[in-house]
Tab-separated table of N, CA and C in Angstrom:
chain	number	residue	atom	x	y	z
A	1	MET	N	-58.915	-11.600	-49.972
A	1	MET	CA	-57.355	-11.292	-49.050
A	1	MET	C	-56.530	-12.737	-49.889
A	2	ALA	N	-55.245	-11.869	-50.056
A	2	ALA	CA	-53.714	-12.760	-50.579
A	2	ALA	C	-54.192	-13.842	-49.545
A	3	ASP	N	-53.627	-15.585	-50.235
A	3	ASP	CA	-53.252	-16.153	-48.999
A	3	ASP	C	-51.841	-15.934	-48.455
A	4	HIS	N	-50.801	-14.690	-49.068
A	4	HIS	CA	-49.054	-15.079	-48.774
A	4	HIS	C	-48.931	-13.112	-48.387
A	5	PRO	N	-47.982	-13.345	-47.900
A	5	PRO	CA	-47.713	-11.473	-47.117
A	5	PRO	C	-48.120	-10.971	-48.820
A	6	LEU	N	-48.812	-9.966	-48.661
A	6	LEU	CA	-48.430	-8.429	-49.128
A	6	LEU	C	-46.952	-7.526	-49.361
A	7	ILE	N	-47.689	-7.311	-48.049
A	7	ILE	CA	-46.373	-6.352	-47.712
A	7	ILE	C	-45.518	-5.603	-46.747
A	8	GLY	N	-44.302	-6.962	-47.050
A	8	GLY	CA	-42.811	-7.484	-46.017
A	8	GLY	C	-42.560	-6.001	-45.256
A	9	ILE	N	-42.318	-6.310	-43.267
A	9	ILE	CA	-41.557	-5.725	-42.963
A	9	ILE	C	-39.898	-6.302	-42.509
A	10	VAL	N	-39.125	-5.597	-42.451
A	10	VAL	CA	-38.153	-5.636	-42.160
A	10	VAL	C	-36.998	-4.697	-41.787
A	11	MET	N	-36.198	-5.680	-40.528
A	11	MET	CA	-35.462	-4.435	-39.947
A	11	MET	C	-34.302	-4.947	-40.290
A	12	GLY	N	-33.001	-4.084	-39.979
A	12	GLY	CA	-32.001	-4.366	-39.360
A	12	GLY	C	-31.257	-4.988	-38.711
A	13	SER	N	-32.733	-5.105	-36.621
A	13	SER	CA	-31.760	-6.403	-36.104
A	13	SER	C	-32.850	-6.259	-35.308
A	14	LYS	N	-32.842	-6.933	-34.562
A	14	LYS	CA	-34.353	-7.416	-33.673
A	14	LYS	C	-34.615	-5.970	-32.778
A	15	SER	N	-33.323	-6.155	-32.229
A	15	SER	CA	-34.042	-4.069	-31.508
A	15	SER	C	-34.528	-3.473	-32.135
A	16	ASP	N	-34.793	-3.218	-33.708
A	16	ASP	CA	-35.937	-2.837	-33.968
A	16	ASP	C	-37.707	-2.402	-34.517
A	17	PHE	N	-37.884	-4.618	-33.058
A	17	PHE	CA	-38.987	-4.268	-33.751
A	17	PHE	C	-39.625	-3.532	-32.957
A	18	ASP	N	-38.876	-3.106	-31.690
A	18	ASP	CA	-40.096	-2.093	-30.606
A	18	ASP	C	-40.454	-0.682	-31.043
A	19	VAL	N	-39.388	-0.218	-32.689
A	19	VAL	CA	-39.776	0.982	-33.427
A	19	VAL	C	-41.377	0.779	-34.309
A	20	LEU	N	-40.203	-0.391	-35.184
A	20	LEU	CA	-41.513	-0.979	-36.076
A	20	LEU	C	-43.056	-1.392	-35.856
A	21	SER	N	-43.121	-2.478	-35.065
A	21	SER	CA	-44.268	-3.101	-34.213
A	21	SER	C	-45.188	-1.811	-34.188
A	22	PRO	N	-45.558	-0.473	-34.412
A	22	PRO	CA	-46.925	-0.163	-35.076
A	22	PRO	C	-47.222	-0.181	-36.126
A	23	ALA	N	-46.496	-0.525	-36.868
A	23	ALA	CA	-46.979	-1.093	-38.481
A	23	ALA	C	-47.630	-2.444	-38.609
A	24	VAL	N	-47.232	-3.579	-37.880
A	24	VAL	CA	-47.757	-4.808	-36.875
A	24	VAL	C	-48.880	-4.868	-36.556
A	25	GLU	N	-49.019	-3.875	-36.268
A	25	GLU	CA	-50.563	-3.605	-35.504
A	25	GLU	C	-51.154	-3.671	-35.735
A	26	ILE	N	-51.114	-2.042	-37.081
A	26	ILE	CA	-52.217	-1.694	-38.351
A	26	ILE	C	-53.000	-2.518	-39.195
A	27	LEU	N	-50.978	-3.397	-39.924
A	27	LEU	CA	-51.570	-3.864	-40.765
A	27	LEU	C	-52.672	-5.621	-40.208
A	28	THR	N	-52.635	-5.428	-39.216
A	28	THR	CA	-53.002	-7.281	-38.546
A	28	THR	C	-54.882	-6.391	-38.145
A	29	GLU	N	-54.402	-5.957	-37.420
A	29	GLU	CA	-55.684	-4.914	-37.581
A	29	GLU	C	-57.007	-4.970	-38.772
A	30	LEU	N	-55.755	-3.803	-39.657
A	30	LEU	CA	-56.605	-3.267	-41.113
A	30	LEU	C	-56.395	-5.295	-41.979
A	31	GLY	N	-55.792	-6.077	-41.240
A	31	GLY	CA	-56.807	-7.705	-42.872
A	31	GLY	C	-55.608	-7.688	-43.990
A	32	ILE	N	-54.526	-7.288	-43.289
A	32	ILE	CA	-53.368	-7.096	-44.325
A	32	ILE	C	-52.271	-8.532	-44.124
A	33	PRO	N	-52.399	-9.215	-45.201
A	33	PRO	CA	-51.169	-10.214	-44.555
A	33	PRO	C	-49.786	-10.228	-44.609
A	34	HIS	N	-49.077	-10.058	-43.685
A	34	HIS	CA	-47.974	-9.358	-44.832
A	34	HIS	C	-46.313	-10.400	-42.856
A	35	GLU	N	-45.402	-9.619	-43.506
A	35	GLU	CA	-44.485	-10.780	-42.532
A	35	GLU	C	-43.632	-9.291	-41.872
A	36	ALA	N	-42.527	-10.182	-40.901
A	36	ALA	CA	-42.177	-9.520	-40.551
A	36	ALA	C	-40.643	-10.394	-39.936
A	37	ARG	N	-39.375	-9.547	-40.373
A	37	ARG	CA	-38.169	-10.531	-40.344
A	37	ARG	C	-37.130	-9.867	-40.106
A	38	VAL	N	-35.913	-9.852	-39.842
A	38	VAL	CA	-34.575	-8.796	-39.424
A	38	VAL	C	-33.940	-9.671	-40.714
A	39	VAL	N	-33.957	-8.199	-41.438
A	39	VAL	CA	-33.288	-8.607	-42.503
A	39	VAL	C	-31.691	-7.605	-42.364
A	40	SER	N	-30.283	-7.725	-41.734
A	40	SER	CA	-29.183	-6.570	-41.656
A	40	SER	C	-28.663	-6.284	-42.945
A	41	ALA	N	-28.609	-5.084	-43.976
A	41	ALA	CA	-27.964	-4.760	-44.710
A	41	ALA	C	-26.620	-4.139	-44.699
A	42	HIS	N	-25.960	-4.868	-43.422
A	42	HIS	CA	-24.339	-5.053	-43.368
A	42	HIS	C	-23.685	-6.289	-42.330
A	43	ARG	N	-25.148	-7.275	-42.352
A	43	ARG	CA	-24.666	-8.591	-41.171
A	43	ARG	C	-25.174	-10.000	-41.937
A	44	THR	N	-26.168	-9.123	-43.354
A	44	THR	CA	-26.292	-10.261	-43.473
A	44	THR	C	-27.120	-9.724	-45.902
A	45	PRO	N	-25.529	-9.668	-46.193
A	45	PRO	CA	-26.086	-8.960	-47.293
A	45	PRO	C	-26.630	-10.121	-48.279
A	46	ASP	N	-26.251	-10.750	-48.270
A	46	ASP	CA	-26.668	-11.296	-49.266
A	46	ASP	C	-28.422	-12.249	-49.217
A	47	LEU	N	-28.537	-12.209	-48.018
A	47	LEU	CA	-30.165	-12.752	-47.612
A	47	LEU	C	-30.310	-10.373	-48.719
A	48	LEU	N	-30.416	-10.186	-47.963
A	48	LEU	CA	-30.693	-8.591	-48.206
A	48	LEU	C	-31.564	-8.481	-49.616
A	49	TYR	N	-30.469	-9.123	-51.231
A	49	TYR	CA	-30.495	-9.237	-51.590
A	49	TYR	C	-31.451	-9.974	-52.844
A	50	GLU	N	-31.106	-11.055	-51.615
A	50	GLU	CA	-32.057	-12.839	-52.088
A	50	GLU	C	-33.362	-11.999	-51.726
A	51	TYR	N	-34.002	-11.088	-50.860
A	51	TYR	CA	-35.096	-10.649	-50.396
A	51	TYR	C	-35.324	-9.907	-51.296
A	52	ALA	N	-34.682	-8.860	-50.982
A	52	ALA	CA	-34.934	-7.798	-52.705
A	52	ALA	C	-35.123	-8.352	-54.208
A	53	GLU	N	-34.753	-9.251	-54.667
A	53	GLU	CA	-34.562	-10.178	-55.878
A	53	GLU	C	-36.594	-10.716	-56.092
A	54	GLN	N	-36.307	-11.177	-55.062
A	54	GLN	CA	-37.984	-12.080	-55.027
A	54	GLN	C	-39.194	-12.000	-54.569
A	55	ALA	N	-39.156	-10.672	-53.916
A	55	ALA	CA	-40.591	-9.630	-53.629
A	55	ALA	C	-41.387	-9.754	-53.695
A	56	GLN	N	-41.078	-9.621	-55.149
A	56	GLN	CA	-42.100	-8.673	-56.012
A	56	GLN	C	-42.728	-10.817	-56.741
A	57	ALA	N	-41.818	-11.590	-57.054
A	57	ALA	CA	-42.236	-13.130	-57.020
A	57	ALA	C	-42.643	-14.047	-56.077
A	58	ARG	N	-42.721	-12.943	-55.202
A	58	ARG	CA	-42.752	-13.782	-53.992
A	58	ARG	C	-45.487	-12.973	-53.515
A	59	GLY	N	-45.358	-11.871	-54.347
A	59	GLY	CA	-46.244	-11.074	-53.958
A	59	GLY	C	-46.368	-9.957	-53.571
A	60	LEU	N	-45.007	-9.928	-52.509
A	60	LEU	CA	-45.350	-8.016	-51.944
A	60	LEU	C	-45.171	-6.780	-52.629
A	61	ARG	N	-46.459	-6.311	-52.279
A	61	ARG	CA	-46.322	-5.754	-53.032
A	61	ARG	C	-46.390	-3.231	-52.736
A	62	VAL	N	-44.919	-3.962	-50.794
A	62	VAL	CA	-44.888	-3.130	-50.198
A	62	VAL	C	-44.089	-3.271	-49.498
A	63	ILE	N	-43.112	-2.571	-49.300
A	63	ILE	CA	-42.168	-3.299	-48.659
A	63	ILE	C	-41.669	-2.218	-47.133
A	64	ILE	N	-41.997	-2.154	-46.242
A	64	ILE	CA	-41.777	-1.569	-45.393
A	64	ILE	C	-40.735	-1.554	-44.680
A	65	ALA	N	-39.157	-0.313	-44.739
A	65	ALA	CA	-37.964	-1.104	-43.997
A	65	ALA	C	-37.352	-0.438	-43.307
A	66	GLY	N	-37.709	-0.819	-41.898
A	66	GLY	CA	-37.049	-0.016	-40.864
A	66	GLY	C	-35.541	0.194	-40.707
A	67	ALA	N	-34.858	0.838	-40.386
A	67	ALA	CA	-33.256	1.121	-39.745
A	67	ALA	C	-32.135	2.021	-38.793
A	68	GLY	N	-31.794	1.943	-38.683
A	68	GLY	CA	-30.977	3.112	-37.435
A	68	GLY	C	-29.160	2.791	-37.906
A	69	GLY	N	-29.204	4.225	-37.360
A	69	GLY	CA	-28.111	4.680	-37.748
A	69	GLY	C	-27.742	4.575	-38.821
A	70	ALA	N	-26.742	3.858	-40.219
A	70	ALA	CA	-26.582	4.529	-42.105
A	70	ALA	C	-27.629	3.701	-42.223
A	71	ALA	N	-28.462	3.392	-41.380
A	71	ALA	CA	-29.776	2.797	-42.565
A	71	ALA	C	-29.828	3.101	-44.088
A	72	HIS	N	-28.632	1.434	-43.657
A	72	HIS	CA	-28.775	1.588	-45.642
A	72	HIS	C	-29.983	0.100	-46.025
A	73	LEU	N	-30.666	-0.011	-45.386
A	73	LEU	CA	-31.592	-1.190	-45.222
A	73	LEU	C	-32.473	-0.765	-46.817
A	74	PRO	N	-33.490	0.805	-46.910
A	74	PRO	CA	-33.679	0.995	-47.046
A	74	PRO	C	-33.728	1.224	-48.667
A	75	GLY	N	-32.668	2.517	-48.582
A	75	GLY	CA	-32.089	2.201	-49.572
A	75	GLY	C	-31.352	1.409	-51.379
A	76	MET	N	-30.607	-0.305	-50.338
A	76	MET	CA	-29.745	-1.172	-50.511
A	76	MET	C	-31.448	-2.955	-51.664
A	77	LEU	N	-31.994	-1.748	-50.810
A	77	LEU	CA	-33.539	-2.859	-50.845
A	77	LEU	C	-34.326	-1.920	-52.556
A	78	ALA	N	-34.342	-0.798	-52.187
A	78	ALA	CA	-34.944	-0.354	-53.054
A	78	ALA	C	-34.531	0.312	-54.600
A	79	ALA	N	-32.531	0.196	-54.373
A	79	ALA	CA	-31.760	-0.728	-55.323
A	79	ALA	C	-32.211	-1.936	-56.197
A	80	LYS	N	-32.781	-2.985	-55.007
A	80	LYS	CA	-32.543	-3.814	-56.035
A	80	LYS	C	-33.743	-4.827	-56.992
A	81	THR	N	-35.457	-3.564	-56.200
A	81	THR	CA	-36.539	-4.710	-56.707
A	81	THR	C	-37.829	-3.321	-56.929
A	82	LEU	N	-38.466	-3.766	-57.795
A	82	LEU	CA	-39.572	-2.650	-58.207
A	82	LEU	C	-40.402	-2.140	-57.746
A	83	VAL	N	-40.571	-3.408	-56.443
A	83	VAL	CA	-41.365	-3.706	-55.681
A	83	VAL	C	-41.472	-1.833	-54.110
A	84	PRO	N	-42.203	-1.226	-54.125
A	84	PRO	CA	-42.018	0.023	-53.482
A	84	PRO	C	-41.227	0.107	-52.474
A	85	VAL	N	-40.928	1.396	-52.117
A	85	VAL	CA	-39.763	0.699	-50.523
A	85	VAL	C	-40.517	1.533	-50.237
A	86	LEU	N	-41.073	1.289	-48.687
A	86	LEU	CA	-40.581	2.680	-47.469
A	86	LEU	C	-40.207	2.491	-46.327
A	87	GLY	N	-39.541	3.851	-45.776
A	87	GLY	CA	-38.033	3.679	-45.452
A	87	GLY	C	-38.103	4.606	-43.839
A	88	VAL	N	-38.205	3.715	-42.653
A	88	VAL	CA	-39.012	4.147	-41.786
A	88	VAL	C	-37.747	4.453	-40.657
A	89	PRO	N	-36.732	5.704	-40.309
A	89	PRO	CA	-35.865	6.097	-39.316
A	89	PRO	C	-36.337	5.655	-37.391
A	90	VAL	N	-34.925	4.476	-37.543
A	90	VAL	CA	-35.010	4.521	-35.783
A	90	VAL	C	-34.301	5.488	-35.378
A	91	PRO	N	-34.940	5.571	-34.511
A	91	PRO	CA	-34.442	6.133	-33.662
A	91	PRO	C	-33.257	5.668	-32.790
A	92	ALA	N	-31.729	4.885	-33.322
A	92	ALA	CA	-31.076	3.924	-33.086
A	92	ALA	C	-29.682	5.015	-31.921
A	93	THR	N	-29.773	6.004	-32.677
A	93	THR	CA	-28.330	6.786	-31.707
A	93	THR	C	-28.025	7.452	-31.576
A	94	MET	N	-27.194	8.036	-30.582
A	94	MET	CA	-27.629	8.756	-30.397
A	94	MET	C	-28.054	9.840	-30.586
A	95	LEU	N	-28.097	10.174	-32.204
A	95	LEU	CA	-28.488	11.428	-32.872
A	95	LEU	C	-30.001	11.411	-33.174
A	96	ASN	N	-30.566	9.613	-32.244
A	96	ASN	CA	-31.644	10.092	-32.068
A	96	ASN	C	-32.963	9.454	-33.625
A	97	GLY	N	-32.027	9.850	-34.504
A	97	GLY	CA	-33.055	9.247	-35.745
A	97	GLY	C	-32.275	10.020	-36.453
A	98	LEU	N	-31.668	10.827	-36.282
A	98	LEU	CA	-31.463	11.855	-37.026
A	98	LEU	C	-31.207	11.956	-38.648
A	99	ASP	N	-29.966	10.629	-38.383
A	99	ASP	CA	-28.625	10.181	-38.671
A	99	ASP	C	-29.758	9.160	-40.161
A	100	SER	N	-30.725	8.772	-39.662
A	100	SER	CA	-31.226	7.468	-40.089
A	100	SER	C	-31.900	8.753	-41.034
A	101	LEU	N	-32.799	9.144	-40.796
A	101	LEU	CA	-33.580	10.527	-41.465
A	101	LEU	C	-32.542	10.399	-42.988
A	102	LEU	N	-31.811	12.041	-42.478
A	102	LEU	CA	-30.451	11.514	-43.651
A	102	LEU	C	-30.963	10.090	-44.501
A	103	SER	N	-29.861	9.442	-44.060
A	103	SER	CA	-29.689	8.714	-44.794
A	103	SER	C	-30.317	8.111	-45.409
A	104	ILE	N	-32.084	7.820	-45.783
A	104	ILE	CA	-32.905	7.611	-46.306
A	104	ILE	C	-33.417	8.063	-47.275
A	105	VAL	N	-33.309	9.178	-47.229
A	105	VAL	CA	-34.253	10.642	-47.302
A	105	VAL	C	-33.563	11.152	-48.595
A	106	GLN	N	-32.469	11.123	-48.234
A	106	GLN	CA	-31.710	11.242	-49.464
A	106	GLN	C	-30.649	9.793	-50.287
A	107	MET	N	-31.230	9.647	-51.467
A	107	MET	CA	-31.213	8.568	-51.761
A	107	MET	C	-31.613	8.919	-53.349
A	108	PRO	N	-30.678	8.364	-53.658
A	108	PRO	CA	-30.164	9.272	-55.383
A	108	PRO	C	-31.062	9.185	-56.375
A	109	LYS	N	-31.485	9.768	-57.962
A	109	LYS	CA	-32.411	10.068	-58.518
A	109	LYS	C	-32.512	8.722	-59.197
A	110	GLY	N	-33.288	8.163	-59.776
A	110	GLY	CA	-33.810	7.013	-60.403
A	110	GLY	C	-33.460	6.294	-59.327
A	111	VAL	N	-33.367	6.222	-57.657
A	111	VAL	CA	-33.698	4.794	-56.041
A	111	VAL	C	-34.260	5.925	-55.643
A	112	PRO	N	-35.281	5.870	-55.531
A	112	PRO	CA	-36.689	6.509	-54.703
A	112	PRO	C	-37.377	5.067	-54.072
A	113	VAL	N	-37.282	6.086	-52.191
A	113	VAL	CA	-37.512	5.756	-50.939
A	113	VAL	C	-38.841	6.751	-50.235
A	114	GLY	N	-39.428	6.051	-50.398
A	114	GLY	CA	-41.065	6.739	-49.344
A	114	GLY	C	-40.080	6.570	-48.282
A	115	THR	N	-40.081	7.956	-47.639
A	115	THR	CA	-39.625	8.213	-46.672
A	115	THR	C	-40.790	9.525	-45.204
A	116	LEU	N	-40.160	8.438	-44.832
A	116	LEU	CA	-41.756	8.686	-43.465
A	116	LEU	C	-40.592	9.240	-41.954
A	117	ALA	N	-41.277	9.017	-40.717
A	117	ALA	CA	-41.522	9.902	-39.970
A	117	ALA	C	-40.194	8.898	-39.221
A	118	ILE	N	-39.325	10.170	-38.597
A	118	ILE	CA	-38.989	8.959	-37.358
A	118	ILE	C	-39.693	7.670	-36.486
A	119	GLY	N	-38.712	6.781	-36.108
A	119	GLY	CA	-39.289	5.692	-34.916
A	119	GLY	C	-41.221	5.021	-35.025
A	120	LYS	N	-41.201	5.105	-33.696
A	120	LYS	CA	-43.246	4.994	-34.353
A	120	LYS	C	-44.302	5.282	-34.768
A	121	PRO	N	-43.540	6.837	-34.865
A	121	PRO	CA	-45.208	7.432	-35.329
A	121	PRO	C	-44.974	7.162	-37.075
A	122	GLY	N	-43.865	7.057	-37.013
A	122	GLY	CA	-43.510	6.975	-38.897
A	122	GLY	C	-43.553	5.316	-39.184
A	123	ALA	N	-43.099	4.038	-38.086
A	123	ALA	CA	-43.488	2.768	-38.526
A	123	ALA	C	-45.165	2.755	-38.687
A	124	ALA	N	-46.098	3.354	-38.177
A	124	ALA	CA	-47.853	4.019	-38.269
A	124	ALA	C	-47.675	3.693	-39.190
A	125	ASN	N	-47.673	5.565	-39.627
A	125	ASN	CA	-47.560	6.196	-40.840
A	125	ASN	C	-47.313	4.882	-42.332
A	126	ALA	N	-46.739	4.299	-42.083
A	126	ALA	CA	-45.509	3.503	-43.214
A	126	ALA	C	-46.615	2.333	-43.511
A	127	ALA	N	-47.655	2.005	-42.519
A	127	ALA	CA	-48.635	0.983	-42.321
A	127	ALA	C	-49.659	1.644	-43.072
A	128	ILE	N	-49.953	2.830	-43.141
A	128	ILE	CA	-51.125	2.995	-43.766
A	128	ILE	C	-50.659	3.530	-45.160
A	129	PHE	N	-50.507	4.009	-45.049
A	129	PHE	CA	-49.180	4.805	-46.403
A	129	PHE	C	-49.481	3.259	-46.775
A	130	ALA	N	-49.326	1.950	-46.944
A	130	ALA	CA	-48.979	1.231	-47.342
A	130	ALA	C	-50.622	0.434	-47.598
A	131	ALA	N	-51.097	0.396	-47.397
A	131	ALA	CA	-52.461	0.108	-47.146
A	131	ALA	C	-53.002	0.996	-47.767
A	132	GLU	N	-53.299	2.519	-48.425
A	132	GLU	CA	-53.343	2.847	-49.021
A	132	GLU	C	-53.242	2.639	-49.590
A	133	ILE	N	-52.174	1.915	-50.138
A	133	ILE	CA	-51.748	1.402	-51.923
A	133	ILE	C	-51.780	-0.261	-52.217
A	134	LEU	N	-52.932	-0.774	-51.244
A	134	LEU	CA	-53.458	-1.637	-51.803
A	134	LEU	C	-54.909	-1.563	-52.148
A	135	ALA	N	-55.207	-1.002	-51.516
A	135	ALA	CA	-56.754	-0.160	-51.611
A	135	ALA	C	-57.643	0.565	-52.290
A	136	THR	N	-56.148	0.294	-53.527
A	136	THR	CA	-55.996	1.281	-54.806
A	136	THR	C	-56.887	0.909	-55.535
A	137	THR	N	-56.135	-0.875	-55.595
A	137	THR	CA	-57.795	-1.972	-55.751
A	137	THR	C	-57.769	-2.411	-55.388
A	138	ASP	N	-58.234	-2.843	-53.981
A	138	ASP	CA	-59.119	-3.365	-53.025
A	138	ASP	C	-60.395	-2.915	-52.764
A	139	ALA	N	-60.770	-3.147	-52.982
A	139	ALA	CA	-62.599	-2.097	-52.929
A	139	ALA	C	-62.406	-3.169	-50.827
A	140	ALA	N	-62.139	-3.824	-50.818
A	140	ALA	CA	-62.899	-4.618	-49.634
A	140	ALA	C	-61.413	-3.702	-48.547
A	141	LEU	N	-60.823	-3.667	-48.935
A	141	LEU	CA	-59.883	-3.232	-48.191
A	141	LEU	C	-59.891	-1.153	-47.985
A	142	ARG	N	-60.617	-0.381	-49.503
A	142	ARG	CA	-60.812	0.367	-49.195
A	142	ARG	C	-61.528	0.673	-48.096
A	143	GLU	N	-62.428	-0.020	-48.186
A	143	GLU	CA	-64.143	0.866	-47.191
A	143	GLU	C	-62.643	0.312	-45.246
A	144	ARG	N	-62.540	-1.364	-45.602
A	144	ARG	CA	-62.170	-1.961	-44.092
A	144	ARG	C	-60.869	-0.242	-43.537
A	145	LEU	N	-59.952	0.983	-44.651
A	145	LEU	CA	-58.985	1.653	-44.217
A	145	LEU	C	-60.274	2.388	-43.997
A	146	GLN	N	-60.977	2.824	-44.830
A	146	GLN	CA	-61.794	4.824	-44.296
A	146	GLN	C	-62.703	3.799	-43.036
A	147	ALA	N	-63.046	3.047	-42.940
A	147	ALA	CA	-63.394	2.810	-40.934
A	147	ALA	C	-62.860	2.431	-40.217
A	148	TRP	N	-61.993	2.124	-40.744
A	148	TRP	CA	-60.471	2.467	-39.809
A	148	TRP	C	-59.932	3.805	-39.291
A	149	ARG	N	-59.614	4.357	-39.908
A	149	ARG	CA	-59.654	5.613	-40.004
A	149	ARG	C	-61.087	6.690	-39.266
A	150	GLU	N	-62.385	6.121	-39.426
A	150	GLU	CA	-63.191	6.827	-39.905
A	150	GLU	C	-63.475	6.896	-37.426
A	151	ALA	N	-62.635	5.935	-37.299
A	151	ALA	CA	-62.886	4.916	-35.758
A	151	ALA	C	-61.885	5.995	-35.125
A	152	ARG	N	-60.024	6.750	-35.438
A	152	ARG	CA	-59.889	7.175	-35.058
A	152	ARG	C	-60.322	8.118	-35.506
A	153	ARG	N	-60.370	8.933	-36.549
A	153	ARG	CA	-61.324	10.253	-35.774
A	153	ARG	C	-62.519	10.291	-35.050
A	154	ASP	N	-63.966	8.532	-34.137
A	154	ASP	CA	-64.453	9.309	-33.206
A	154	ASP	C	-63.557	9.214	-32.662
A	155	GLU	N	-62.891	8.627	-31.892
A	155	GLU	CA	-61.308	8.778	-30.534
A	155	GLU	C	-61.681	9.934	-30.188
A	156	VAL	N	-61.187	10.519	-31.586
A	156	VAL	CA	-60.893	11.822	-30.833
A	156	VAL	C	-62.064	13.213	-30.408
A	157	LEU	N	-62.361	12.890	-31.363
A	157	LEU	CA	-64.479	13.285	-30.732
A	157	LEU	C	-65.205	13.009	-29.447
A	158	ALA	N	-64.573	12.291	-28.817
A	158	ALA	CA	-65.047	11.468	-27.535
A	158	ALA	C	-63.766	11.595	-26.830
A	159	MET	N	-62.673	12.514	-26.715
A	159	MET	CA	-61.985	12.825	-26.095
A	159	MET	C	-62.513	14.214	-25.202
A	160	GLU	N	-62.892	13.717	-23.164
A	160	GLU	CA	-62.854	15.428	-22.699
A	160	GLU	C	-61.504	15.371	-22.019
A	161	LEU	N	-61.500	16.614	-21.748
A	161	LEU	CA	-60.498	17.684	-21.079
A	161	LEU	C	-61.428	17.505	-19.691
A	162	PRO	N	-59.827	17.061	-18.961
A	162	PRO	CA	-60.356	17.873	-16.808
A	162	PRO	C	-61.794	18.587	-17.131
A	163	VAL	N	-62.463	19.581	-16.443
A	163	VAL	CA	-62.898	20.234	-16.478
A	163	VAL	C	-61.776	21.303	-15.851
A	164	LEU	N	-61.707	22.499	-15.701
A	164	LEU	CA	-60.952	22.834	-13.827
A	164	LEU	C	-61.396	23.778	-13.763
A	165	GLN	N	-61.972	24.339	-12.773
A	165	GLN	CA	-62.694	24.942	-11.191
A	165	GLN	C	-62.581	26.506	-11.751
A	166	PHE	N	-62.840	26.921	-11.923
A	166	PHE	CA	-62.995	29.028	-12.700
A	166	PHE	C	-62.508	29.563	-10.856
A	167	ARG	N	-61.315	30.707	-10.757
A	167	ARG	CA	-61.332	30.859	-9.499
A	167	ARG	C	-60.728	32.937	-9.476
A	168	GLU	N	-61.221	33.924	-9.777
A	168	GLU	CA	-60.667	34.162	-9.775
A	168	GLU	C	-59.768	35.739	-9.392
A	169	PRO	N	-58.658	35.485	-10.087
A	169	PRO	CA	-57.518	35.658	-10.156
A	169	PRO	C	-56.824	36.973	-8.884
A	170	MET	N	-55.643	36.014	-8.163
A	170	MET	CA	-55.971	37.318	-6.532
A	170	MET	C	-55.697	38.876	-6.830
A	171	ALA	N	-55.879	39.700	-5.753
A	171	ALA	CA	-55.352	40.360	-6.193
A	171	ALA	C	-53.847	41.540	-5.522
């Protein structure tokens, strides 16, 4: 595995980290080198451009970008790099992430952002999807990812519901 980050996880604010944390956890569990940092589309646009423009040269293969509200971060990253960008809408406003989802998913032709579900499930799926992208050329990662999926399956198969005692209906 690489000695540099292969996946970049960026978010518009430190307050978004809780939502993006499942991505960090899954990538760590799968042994995929990654980095996580705050890059705001609105407050640090120069940093956003620098991050996007240097992503490929730094060896990043996928960028996971979480953003709330106007959610311009994923789209602006995608506009400035050829590294695939996966957008995770963060439920940061009274619209519970719907505004972010619409902002991220409605990209113009030629500037794609792979858009995931709102919130923590989207962050988790972004990490899994990024791992699947890397696994197309990494047999060892493919094996770890397969084992990870099998472990999730086994967790579901091991689930037991409480047994309720049957009672005759009251007349």
